[in-house]
XYZ file of C-alpha atoms in Angstrom:
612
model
C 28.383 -33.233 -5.202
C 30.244 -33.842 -8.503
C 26.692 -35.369 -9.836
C 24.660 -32.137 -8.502
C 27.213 -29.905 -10.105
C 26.800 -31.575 -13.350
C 23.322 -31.458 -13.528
C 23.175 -27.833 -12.786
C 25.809 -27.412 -15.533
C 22.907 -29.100 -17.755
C 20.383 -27.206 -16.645
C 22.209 -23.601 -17.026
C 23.315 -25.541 -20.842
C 19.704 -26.169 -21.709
C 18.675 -22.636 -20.701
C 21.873 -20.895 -22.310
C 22.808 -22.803 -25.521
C 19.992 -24.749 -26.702
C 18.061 -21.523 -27.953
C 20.462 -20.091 -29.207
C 21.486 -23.222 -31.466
C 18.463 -22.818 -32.668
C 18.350 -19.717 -33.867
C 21.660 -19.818 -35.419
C 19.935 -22.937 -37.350
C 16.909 -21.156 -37.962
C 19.404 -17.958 -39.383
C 20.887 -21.099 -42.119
C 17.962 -23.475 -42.176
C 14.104 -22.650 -43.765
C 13.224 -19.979 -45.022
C 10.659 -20.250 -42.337
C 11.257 -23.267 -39.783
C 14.538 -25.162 -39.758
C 12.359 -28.583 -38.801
C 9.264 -30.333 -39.201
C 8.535 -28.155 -42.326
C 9.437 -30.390 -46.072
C 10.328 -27.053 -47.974
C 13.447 -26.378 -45.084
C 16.725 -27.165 -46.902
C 19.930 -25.711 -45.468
C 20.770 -22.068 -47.186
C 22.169 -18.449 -46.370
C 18.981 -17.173 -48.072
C 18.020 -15.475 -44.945
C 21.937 -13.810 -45.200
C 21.585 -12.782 -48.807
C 17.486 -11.234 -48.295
C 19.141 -9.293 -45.292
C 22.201 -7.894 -47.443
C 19.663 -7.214 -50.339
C 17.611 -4.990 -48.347
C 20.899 -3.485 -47.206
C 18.721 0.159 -46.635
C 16.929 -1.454 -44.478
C 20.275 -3.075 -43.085
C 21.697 -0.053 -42.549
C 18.405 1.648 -41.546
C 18.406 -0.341 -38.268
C 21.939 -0.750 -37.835
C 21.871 3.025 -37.054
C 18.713 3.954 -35.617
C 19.165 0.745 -33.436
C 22.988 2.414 -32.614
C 21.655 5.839 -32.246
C 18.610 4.842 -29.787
C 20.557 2.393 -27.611
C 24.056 3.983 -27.688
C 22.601 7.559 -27.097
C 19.922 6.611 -24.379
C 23.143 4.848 -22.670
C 25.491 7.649 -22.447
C 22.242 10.107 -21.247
C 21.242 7.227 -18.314
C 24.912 7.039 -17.501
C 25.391 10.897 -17.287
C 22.618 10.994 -15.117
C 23.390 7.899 -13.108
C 26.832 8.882 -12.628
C 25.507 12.479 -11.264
C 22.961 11.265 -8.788
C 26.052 8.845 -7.202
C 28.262 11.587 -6.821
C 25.879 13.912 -5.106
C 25.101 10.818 -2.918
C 27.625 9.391 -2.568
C 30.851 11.985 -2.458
C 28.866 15.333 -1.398
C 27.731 17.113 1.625
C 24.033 17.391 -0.874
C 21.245 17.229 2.187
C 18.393 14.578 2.106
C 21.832 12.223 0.583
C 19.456 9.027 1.798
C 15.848 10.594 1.019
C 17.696 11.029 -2.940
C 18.854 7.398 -3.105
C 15.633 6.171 -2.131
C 13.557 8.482 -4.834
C 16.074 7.121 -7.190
C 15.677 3.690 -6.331
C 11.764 3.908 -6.478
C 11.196 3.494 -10.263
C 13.400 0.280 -10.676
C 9.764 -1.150 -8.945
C 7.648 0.291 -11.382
C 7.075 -2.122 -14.043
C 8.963 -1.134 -17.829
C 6.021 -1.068 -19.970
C 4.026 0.567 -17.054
C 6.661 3.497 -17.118
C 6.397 3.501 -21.251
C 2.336 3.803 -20.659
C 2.960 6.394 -18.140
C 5.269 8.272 -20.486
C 3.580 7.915 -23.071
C -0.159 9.533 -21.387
C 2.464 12.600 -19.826
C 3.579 13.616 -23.124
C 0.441 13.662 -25.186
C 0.228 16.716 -27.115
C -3.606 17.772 -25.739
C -4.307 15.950 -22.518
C -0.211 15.625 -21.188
C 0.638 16.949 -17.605
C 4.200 17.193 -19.258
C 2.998 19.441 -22.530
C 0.382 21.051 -19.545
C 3.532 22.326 -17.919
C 5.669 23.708 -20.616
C 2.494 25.318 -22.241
C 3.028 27.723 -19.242
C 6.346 28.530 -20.001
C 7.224 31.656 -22.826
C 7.678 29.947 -25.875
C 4.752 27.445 -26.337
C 7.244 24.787 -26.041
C 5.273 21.232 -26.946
C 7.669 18.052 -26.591
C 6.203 15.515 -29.439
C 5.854 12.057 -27.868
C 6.917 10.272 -31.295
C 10.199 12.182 -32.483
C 13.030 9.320 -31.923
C 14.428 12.281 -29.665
C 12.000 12.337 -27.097
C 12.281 7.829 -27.634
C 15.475 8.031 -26.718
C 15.237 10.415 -23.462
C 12.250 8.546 -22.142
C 14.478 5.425 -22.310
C 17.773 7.397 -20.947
C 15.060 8.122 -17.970
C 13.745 4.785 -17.800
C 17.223 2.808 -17.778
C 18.912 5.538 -14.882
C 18.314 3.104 -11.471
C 20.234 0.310 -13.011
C 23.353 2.103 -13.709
C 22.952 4.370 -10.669
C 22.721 0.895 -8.630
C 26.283 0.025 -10.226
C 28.006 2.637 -10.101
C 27.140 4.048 -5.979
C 29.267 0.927 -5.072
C 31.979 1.697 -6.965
C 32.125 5.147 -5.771
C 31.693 4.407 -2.003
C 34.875 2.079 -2.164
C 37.208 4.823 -4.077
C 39.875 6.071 -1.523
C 39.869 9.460 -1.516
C 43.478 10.304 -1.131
C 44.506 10.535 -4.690
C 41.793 13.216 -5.054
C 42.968 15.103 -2.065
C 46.387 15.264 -3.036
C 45.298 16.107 -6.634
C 43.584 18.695 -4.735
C 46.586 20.080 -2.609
C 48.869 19.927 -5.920
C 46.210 22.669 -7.464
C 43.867 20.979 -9.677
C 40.650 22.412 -9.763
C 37.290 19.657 -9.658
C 36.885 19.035 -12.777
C 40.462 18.641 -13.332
C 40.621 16.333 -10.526
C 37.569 14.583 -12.362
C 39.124 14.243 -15.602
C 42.466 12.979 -14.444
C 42.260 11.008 -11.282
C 38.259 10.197 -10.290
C 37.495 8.702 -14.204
C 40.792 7.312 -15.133
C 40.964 4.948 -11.523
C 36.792 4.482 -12.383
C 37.465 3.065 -15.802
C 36.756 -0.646 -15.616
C 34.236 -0.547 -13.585
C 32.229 2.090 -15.755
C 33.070 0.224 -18.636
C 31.039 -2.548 -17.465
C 27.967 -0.458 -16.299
C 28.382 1.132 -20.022
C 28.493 -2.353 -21.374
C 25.172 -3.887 -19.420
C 23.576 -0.604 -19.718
C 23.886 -0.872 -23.277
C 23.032 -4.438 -23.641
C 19.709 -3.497 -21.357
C 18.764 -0.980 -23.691
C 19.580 -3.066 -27.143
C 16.527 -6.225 -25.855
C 14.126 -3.345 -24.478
C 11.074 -4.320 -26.429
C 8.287 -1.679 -24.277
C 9.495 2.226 -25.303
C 9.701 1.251 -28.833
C 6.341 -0.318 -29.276
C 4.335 2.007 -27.763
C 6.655 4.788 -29.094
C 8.183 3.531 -32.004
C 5.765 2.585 -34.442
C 4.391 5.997 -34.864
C 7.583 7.276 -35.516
C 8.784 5.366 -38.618
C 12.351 4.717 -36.932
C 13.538 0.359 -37.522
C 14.439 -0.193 -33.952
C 16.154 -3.984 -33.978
C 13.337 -4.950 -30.942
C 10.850 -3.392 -33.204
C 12.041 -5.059 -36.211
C 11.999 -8.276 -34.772
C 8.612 -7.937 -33.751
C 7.218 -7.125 -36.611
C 8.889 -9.744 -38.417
C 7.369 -12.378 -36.900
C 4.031 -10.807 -36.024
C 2.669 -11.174 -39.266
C -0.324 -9.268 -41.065
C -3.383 -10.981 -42.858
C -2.379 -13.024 -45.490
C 1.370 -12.525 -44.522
C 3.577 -15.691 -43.252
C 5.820 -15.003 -40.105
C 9.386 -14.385 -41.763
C 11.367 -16.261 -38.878
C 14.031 -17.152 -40.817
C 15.135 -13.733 -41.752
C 14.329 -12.582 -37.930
C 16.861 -15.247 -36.723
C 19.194 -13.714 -39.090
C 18.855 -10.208 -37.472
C 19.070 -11.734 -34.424
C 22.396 -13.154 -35.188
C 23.783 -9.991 -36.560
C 23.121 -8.662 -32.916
C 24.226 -11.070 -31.066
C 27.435 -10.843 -32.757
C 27.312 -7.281 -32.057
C 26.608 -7.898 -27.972
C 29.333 -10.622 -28.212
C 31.858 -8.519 -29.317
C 30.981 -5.421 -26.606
C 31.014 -8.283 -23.563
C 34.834 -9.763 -25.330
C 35.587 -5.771 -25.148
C 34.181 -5.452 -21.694
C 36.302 -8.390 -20.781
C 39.421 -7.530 -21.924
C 39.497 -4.360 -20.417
C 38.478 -5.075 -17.103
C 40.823 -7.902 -16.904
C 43.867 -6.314 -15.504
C 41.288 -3.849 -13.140
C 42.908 -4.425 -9.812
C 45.995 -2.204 -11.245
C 43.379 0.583 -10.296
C 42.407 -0.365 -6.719
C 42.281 2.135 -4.612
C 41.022 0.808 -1.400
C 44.028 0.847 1.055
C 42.885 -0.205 4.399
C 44.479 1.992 6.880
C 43.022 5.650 7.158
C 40.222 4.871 3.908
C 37.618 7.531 3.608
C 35.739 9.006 0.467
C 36.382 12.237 -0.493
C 33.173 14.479 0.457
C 33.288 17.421 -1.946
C 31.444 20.538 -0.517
C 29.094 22.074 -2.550
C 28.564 25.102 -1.279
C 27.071 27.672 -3.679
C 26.232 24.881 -6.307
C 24.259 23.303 -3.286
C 20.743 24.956 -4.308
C 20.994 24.274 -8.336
C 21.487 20.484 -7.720
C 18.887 20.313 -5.509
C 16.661 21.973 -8.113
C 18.175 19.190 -10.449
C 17.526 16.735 -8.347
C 13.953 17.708 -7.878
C 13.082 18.174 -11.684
C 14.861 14.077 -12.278
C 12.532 12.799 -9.405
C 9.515 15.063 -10.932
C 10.173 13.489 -14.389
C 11.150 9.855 -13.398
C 8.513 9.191 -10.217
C 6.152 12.083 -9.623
C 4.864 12.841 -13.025
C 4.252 9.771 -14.607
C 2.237 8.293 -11.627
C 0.525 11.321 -11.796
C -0.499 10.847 -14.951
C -1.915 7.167 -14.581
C -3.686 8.018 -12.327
C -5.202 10.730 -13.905
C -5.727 8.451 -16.740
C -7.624 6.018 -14.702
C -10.462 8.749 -12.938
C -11.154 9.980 -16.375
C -13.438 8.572 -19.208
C -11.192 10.091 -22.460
C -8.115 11.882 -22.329
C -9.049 14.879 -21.266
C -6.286 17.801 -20.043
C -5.956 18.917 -16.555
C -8.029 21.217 -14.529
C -9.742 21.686 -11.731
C -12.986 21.651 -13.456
C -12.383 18.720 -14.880
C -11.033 17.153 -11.429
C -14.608 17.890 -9.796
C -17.054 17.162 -13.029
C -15.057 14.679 -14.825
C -13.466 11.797 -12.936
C -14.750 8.506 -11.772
C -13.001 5.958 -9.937
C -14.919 3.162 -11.795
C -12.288 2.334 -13.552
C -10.762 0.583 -10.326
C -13.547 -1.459 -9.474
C -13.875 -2.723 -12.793
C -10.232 -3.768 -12.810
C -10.497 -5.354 -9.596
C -13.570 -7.190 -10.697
C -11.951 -8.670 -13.637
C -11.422 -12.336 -13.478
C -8.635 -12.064 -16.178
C -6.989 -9.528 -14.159
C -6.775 -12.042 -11.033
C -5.684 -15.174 -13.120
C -2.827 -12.802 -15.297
C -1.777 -11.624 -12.033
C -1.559 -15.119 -10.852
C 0.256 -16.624 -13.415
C 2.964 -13.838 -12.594
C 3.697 -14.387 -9.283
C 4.052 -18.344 -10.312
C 6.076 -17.634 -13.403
C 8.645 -15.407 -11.840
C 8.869 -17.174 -8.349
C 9.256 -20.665 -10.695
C 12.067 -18.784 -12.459
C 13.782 -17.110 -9.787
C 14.045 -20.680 -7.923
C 15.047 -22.482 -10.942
C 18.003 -19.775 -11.749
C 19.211 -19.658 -7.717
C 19.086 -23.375 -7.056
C 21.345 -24.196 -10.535
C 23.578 -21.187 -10.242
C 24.197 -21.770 -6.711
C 25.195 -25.114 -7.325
C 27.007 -24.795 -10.015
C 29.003 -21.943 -8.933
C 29.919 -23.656 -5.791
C 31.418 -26.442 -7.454
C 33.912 -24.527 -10.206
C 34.423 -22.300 -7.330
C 36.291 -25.186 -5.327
C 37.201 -26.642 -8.947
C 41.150 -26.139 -9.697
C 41.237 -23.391 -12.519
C 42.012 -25.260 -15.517
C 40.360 -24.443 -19.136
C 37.569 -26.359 -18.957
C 36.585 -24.672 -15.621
C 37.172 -21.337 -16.653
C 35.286 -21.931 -20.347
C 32.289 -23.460 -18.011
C 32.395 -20.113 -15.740
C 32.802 -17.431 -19.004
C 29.435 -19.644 -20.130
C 27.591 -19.402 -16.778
C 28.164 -15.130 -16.773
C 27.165 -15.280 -20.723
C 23.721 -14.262 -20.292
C 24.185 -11.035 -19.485
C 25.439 -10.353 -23.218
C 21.867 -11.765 -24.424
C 19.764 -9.063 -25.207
C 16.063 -9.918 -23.533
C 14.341 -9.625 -27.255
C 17.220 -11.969 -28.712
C 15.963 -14.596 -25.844
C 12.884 -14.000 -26.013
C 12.757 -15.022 -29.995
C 15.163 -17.742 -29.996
C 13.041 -19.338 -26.485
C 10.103 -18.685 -29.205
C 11.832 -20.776 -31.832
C 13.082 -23.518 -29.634
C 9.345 -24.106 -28.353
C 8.225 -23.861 -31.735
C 10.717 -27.017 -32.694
C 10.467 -29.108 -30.249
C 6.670 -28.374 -29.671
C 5.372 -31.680 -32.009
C 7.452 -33.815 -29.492
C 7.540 -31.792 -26.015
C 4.492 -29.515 -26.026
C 5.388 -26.302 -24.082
C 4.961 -23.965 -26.721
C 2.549 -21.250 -25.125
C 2.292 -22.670 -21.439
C 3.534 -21.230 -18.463
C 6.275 -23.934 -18.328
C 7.590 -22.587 -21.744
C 7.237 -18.958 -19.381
C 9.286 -20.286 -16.282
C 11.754 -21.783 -18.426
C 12.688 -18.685 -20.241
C 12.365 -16.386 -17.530
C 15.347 -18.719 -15.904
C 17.937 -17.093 -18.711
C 18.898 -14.682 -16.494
C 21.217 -17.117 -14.291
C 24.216 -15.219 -14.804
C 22.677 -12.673 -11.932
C 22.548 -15.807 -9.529
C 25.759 -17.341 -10.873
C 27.738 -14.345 -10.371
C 26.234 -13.687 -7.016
C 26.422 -17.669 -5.356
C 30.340 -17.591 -7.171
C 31.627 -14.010 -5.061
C 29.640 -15.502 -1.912
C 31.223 -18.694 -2.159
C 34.640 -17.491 -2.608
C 34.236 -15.533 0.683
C 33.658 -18.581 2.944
C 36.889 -20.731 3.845
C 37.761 -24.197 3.354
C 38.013 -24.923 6.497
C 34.647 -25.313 7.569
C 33.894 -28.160 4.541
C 37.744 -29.865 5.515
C 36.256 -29.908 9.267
C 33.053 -31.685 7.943
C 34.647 -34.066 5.713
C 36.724 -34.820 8.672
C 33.678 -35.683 10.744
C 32.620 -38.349 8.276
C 30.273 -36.050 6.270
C 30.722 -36.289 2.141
C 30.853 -33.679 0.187
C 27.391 -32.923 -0.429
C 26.506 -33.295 3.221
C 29.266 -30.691 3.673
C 27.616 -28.606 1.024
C 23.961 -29.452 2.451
C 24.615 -28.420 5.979
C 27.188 -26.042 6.319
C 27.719 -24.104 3.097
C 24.190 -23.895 1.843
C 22.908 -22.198 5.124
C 26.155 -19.755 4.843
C 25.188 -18.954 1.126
C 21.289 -18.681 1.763
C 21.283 -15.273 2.659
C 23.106 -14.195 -0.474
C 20.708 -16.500 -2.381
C 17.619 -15.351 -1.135
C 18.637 -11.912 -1.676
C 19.203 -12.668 -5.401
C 16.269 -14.577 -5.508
C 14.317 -11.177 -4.785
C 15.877 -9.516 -7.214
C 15.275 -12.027 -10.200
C 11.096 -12.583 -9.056
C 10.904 -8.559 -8.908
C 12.557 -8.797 -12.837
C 10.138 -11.435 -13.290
C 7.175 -10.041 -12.438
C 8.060 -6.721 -14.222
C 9.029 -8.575 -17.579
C 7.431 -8.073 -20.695
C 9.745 -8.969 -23.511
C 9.687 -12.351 -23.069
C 6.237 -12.496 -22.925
C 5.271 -10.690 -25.448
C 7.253 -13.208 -27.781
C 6.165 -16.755 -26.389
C 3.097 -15.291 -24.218
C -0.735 -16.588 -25.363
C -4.095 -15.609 -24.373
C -4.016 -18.842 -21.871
C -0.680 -18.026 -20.095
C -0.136 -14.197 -20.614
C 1.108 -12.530 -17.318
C -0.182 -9.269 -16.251
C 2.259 -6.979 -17.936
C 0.977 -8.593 -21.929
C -2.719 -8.331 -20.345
C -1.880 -4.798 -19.255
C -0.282 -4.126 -22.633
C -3.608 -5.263 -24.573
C -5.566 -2.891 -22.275
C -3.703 0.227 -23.615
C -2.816 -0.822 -27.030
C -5.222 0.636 -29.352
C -4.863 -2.403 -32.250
C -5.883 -5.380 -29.159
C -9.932 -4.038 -30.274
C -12.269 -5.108 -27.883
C -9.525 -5.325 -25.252
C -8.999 -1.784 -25.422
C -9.734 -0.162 -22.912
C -7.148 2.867 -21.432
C -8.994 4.081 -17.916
C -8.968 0.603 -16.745
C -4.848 0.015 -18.221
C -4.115 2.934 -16.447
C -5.944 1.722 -12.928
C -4.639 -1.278 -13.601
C -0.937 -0.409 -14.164
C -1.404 1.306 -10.562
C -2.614 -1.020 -8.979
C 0.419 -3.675 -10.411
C 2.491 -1.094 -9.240
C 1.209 -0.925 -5.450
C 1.713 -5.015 -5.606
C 5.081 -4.977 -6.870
C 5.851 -2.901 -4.711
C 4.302 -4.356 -1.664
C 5.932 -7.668 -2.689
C 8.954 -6.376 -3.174
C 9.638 -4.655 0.160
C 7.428 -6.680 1.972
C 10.203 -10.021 0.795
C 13.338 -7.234 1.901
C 11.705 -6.898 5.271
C 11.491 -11.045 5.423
C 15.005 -11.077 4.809
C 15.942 -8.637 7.542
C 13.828 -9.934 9.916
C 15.457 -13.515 9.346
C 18.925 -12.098 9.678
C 18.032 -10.171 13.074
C 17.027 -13.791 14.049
C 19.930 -15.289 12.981
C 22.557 -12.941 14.371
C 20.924 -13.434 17.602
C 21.329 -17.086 17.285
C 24.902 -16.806 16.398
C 25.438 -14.901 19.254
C 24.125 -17.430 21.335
C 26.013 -20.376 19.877
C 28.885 -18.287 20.113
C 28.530 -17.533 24.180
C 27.473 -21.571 24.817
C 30.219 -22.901 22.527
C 32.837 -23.103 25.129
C 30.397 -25.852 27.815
C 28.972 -27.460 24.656
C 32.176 -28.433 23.307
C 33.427 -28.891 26.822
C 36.760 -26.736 26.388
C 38.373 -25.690 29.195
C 38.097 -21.696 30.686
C 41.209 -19.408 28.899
C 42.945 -19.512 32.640
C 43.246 -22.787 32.865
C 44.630 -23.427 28.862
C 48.292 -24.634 29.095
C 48.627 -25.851 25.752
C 47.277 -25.227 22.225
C 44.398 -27.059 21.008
C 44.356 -28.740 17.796
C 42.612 -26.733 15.834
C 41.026 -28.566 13.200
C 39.402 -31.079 16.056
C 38.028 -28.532 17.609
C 36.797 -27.449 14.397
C 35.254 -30.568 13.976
C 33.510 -31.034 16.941
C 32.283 -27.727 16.708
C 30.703 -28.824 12.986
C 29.442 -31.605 14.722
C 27.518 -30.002 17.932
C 26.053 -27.292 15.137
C 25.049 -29.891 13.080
C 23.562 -31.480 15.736
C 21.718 -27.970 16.874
């Protein structure tokens, strides 16, 4: 076990620190590549260009704060809003709502950015259609950083919104009531009581929200470079994605990168520190626990109407205007006329005919269920083992390291997977292959970590002491009676990373080629005006649809697997349960006179199920 653990401590290393090493070497070493190259000498050139062009410095520093920070505080307004009319309101169709809201965590990122970006153009935009009908001739331009940082508010609200519904389920409700019966009014009750005992764990949904937001690489290229804002994602892109004539300036991109990692560092350490002492502010009590349900009554109808305009803007519209991208030939506005002369559904078959489209699409599925395994099956391990590890420092150093991923913006991963490759690639070719893929798709094993540590914690020691009584070692213990305990958990978390996976684009768009691009860079070079002869935005649009439909499908289809499964094994519990007493040849409860010893019954039990 103590051999298993330390080669998933490896692994998670390798994925973790290794490209980030190499970044940070990259940031002091060039001025392009830190190895391989005779010109590299160790420097802070990269440090003094970046503080020369301190405009530009500055510049991104706070267009990059602005974007992220503002698109943040919108998604968790929002967010926060659609949990408490779920959640803590007598709001009807309280289910129908969570499931709307839910809905566009399946669409793919850069699918909703292509979506957005076809509902707010100026001529041929449902969006623009609709206001146009209002007094006021009220046009929304699709390239002001305003409208960037809305579209990514809307595209960022499920995530939050999944965060924060748990938090507000398990608030006791008492505190509010007797705020309540003292006199304060709502939002007085809000201000003092609700937010104050919700502070650490909105602090952390800020916090991830905010690192989200910082390594989304999809709203500002397709938004960004037509509005002459230096986005950090944006920047880094273009530093490396050279012109004509032009080398790739990776030395100075590792240096921004660095600068923002700092930046994410410092917001998890904050994060940290004030969640650390959080249990001051439990609520739950046990006895008597119920939310507060806050009646709407007048106020009912406006936040339905609310309601209905978020899931029009987030779900409704945006489909709707793929797919009227797709049955047209140009962009063309909508009308009626134009529904019955205009549109063609060739667009479909061409997409479905494409041989490209097929081997993209199955290059995801392999790339984000490789990932997804290779994140569960280390994080599982490891967090087993410095779960029944006595806290010392080096346990609780190898833990912080395990959850560190989440304070790695995607694009700062992406680039410094990129660079690693691009080192070791004269020794270990993987630079450009789908290994080079699954491997960097795997950063994300804080998710699985975090997940396989909470589930382990939950399941007592007893059942591994009974099984290393029986003669079983450690890892037979783990085999046979802990993994099958945690496997639900896993599985569950394994779902979750392959649905990330096969929506991902950052990462791909830094270490992707024409050889191993997944669907979302193919889809990307469909609607992308500068891929030339790839070009093509009827079949993008058909064939961000029809990605869509299969996410989806997947998706659900791997949630109804898992329910299925634990219908199956409930009943089989059950049925252990009721034939435990003759297989283990105790006695009826009448005829007991003494008490058992409870650990060999424990371990004949962990034999016979064993044996079962």
């Amino acid at each position: 076990m103590r051999i298993a653990t330390i080669i998933a401590g490896a692994v998670i290393f390798l994925l973790l620190a290794i490209p980030l090493v190499v970044q940070v070497i990259t940031a002091f070493r060039g001025p392009f590549l830190p190895f391989g190259v005779s010109t590299a000498r160790w420097s802070a050139e990269n440090f003094v260009t970046l503080w020369s062009l301190r405009e530009d410095f500055w510049a991104v520093l706070g267009s990059t704060a602005a974007f992220v920070g503002g698109s943040t505080v919108l998604s968790l307004l929002m967010a926060f809003g659609l949990a408490w009319v779920t959640v803590r309101t007598d709001a009807p169709l309280r289910r129908v709502i969570s499931v709307l809201v839910v809905v566009p965590f399946i669409i793919p990122p850069i699918v909703k950015a292509q979506a957005y970006l076809l509902m707010l153009s100026p001529e041929s935009g449902v969006l623009n259609q609709v206001l146009r009908l209002l007094p006021g001739d009220l046009v929304i331009d699709p390239y002001s950083f305003s409208t960037m940082i809305v579209i990514q508010a809307l595209t960022n609200v499920t995530f939050p919104y999944l965060m924060i519904v748990p938090i507000l389920t398990s608030m006791d409700g008492s505190l509010e009531e007797s705020a309540r019966v003292s006199g304060a009014s709502w939002p007085q009750t809000l201000r003092r009581v609700t937010l104050p005992m919700l502070w650490p764990g909105l602090l952390g949904v800020a916090v991830l929200t905010f690192i989200l937001g910082l390594g989304s690489l999809e709203i500002p290229l397709l938004f960004g470079q037509e509005s002459g804002k230096s986005i950090f994602a944006l920047k880094l892109w273009t530093l490396i994605s050279a012109g004509a004539g032009e080398l790739p300036q990776y030395g100075l991109a590792a240096a921004w990168g660095c600068v923002f990692l700092v930046i994410t560092t410092i917001a998890f350490v904050v994060y940290l520190r004030a969640t650390r002492n959080a249990e001051r502010r439990a609520s739950i009590s046990g006895k008597g626990f119920r939310p507060t349900v806050m009646r709407l009554g007048a106020w009912k109808l406006p936040v339905m109407l609310v309601i209905l305009v978020f899931v029009l803007l987030t779900a409704v519209l945006p489909l709707f205007a793929l797919l009227w991208s797709a049955i047209t030939p140009y962009p063309i506005a909508f009308s009626f006329e134009a529904l019955a002369a205009q549109t063609q559904f060739g667009a479909f078959g061409a997409v479905l005919g494409d041989p490209e489209f097929w081997a993209s699409l199955g290059r995801t599925l392999v790339i984000a269920g490789g990932s997804a395994t290779i994140a569960c099956v280390a994080a599982t391990v490891l967090a087993y083992g410095i779960a029944r590890s006595r806290r010392t420092g080096w346990t609780r150093a190898v833990d912080l390291f395990a959850s560190s991923s989440v304070a790695i913006p995607a694009v700062i991963a992406g680039f410094a997977m990129f660079l690693t490759f691009m080192v070791i690639n004269p020794v270990i070719p993987l630079a450009g292959t789908i290994a080079a893929l699954v491997i960097a798709y795997s950063f994300r094993v804080s998710i699985a970590y975090r997940a396989g540590y909470s589930a382990t914690l939950q399941i007592r020691m007893e059942l591994e002491e009974a099984a290393l009584v029986s003669g079983a070692s450690a890892f037979e213990g783990f085999r046979r009676i802990v993994a099958p305990l945690l496997a639900p958990t896993v599985f569950a978390v394994w779902i979750q990373m392959f649905i990330l996976g096969t929506n991902e684009f950052t990462l791909p768009a830094f270490l992707a080629t024409p050889e191993s691009r997944p669907l979302s860079v193919y889809m990307y070079a469909m609607i992308s005006p500068r891929s030339a002869q790839l070009y093509a935005p009827d079949q993008g649009a058909a064939m961000a649809l029809i990605f869509t439909l299969l996410v989806f499908a997947i998706g659900y289809g791997l949630q109804w697997l898992v329910s299925l499964r634990a219908i199956g094994r409930s009943s089989r519990r059950v049925a252990v349960v009721e034939a435990a007493p003759e297989a283990l040849g105790a006695p009826a409860p009448a005829e007991t006179t003494a008490a058992p010893d409870t650990r060999s019954i424990a371990a004949q039990r962990v034999r016979e199920l064993t044996r079962r």
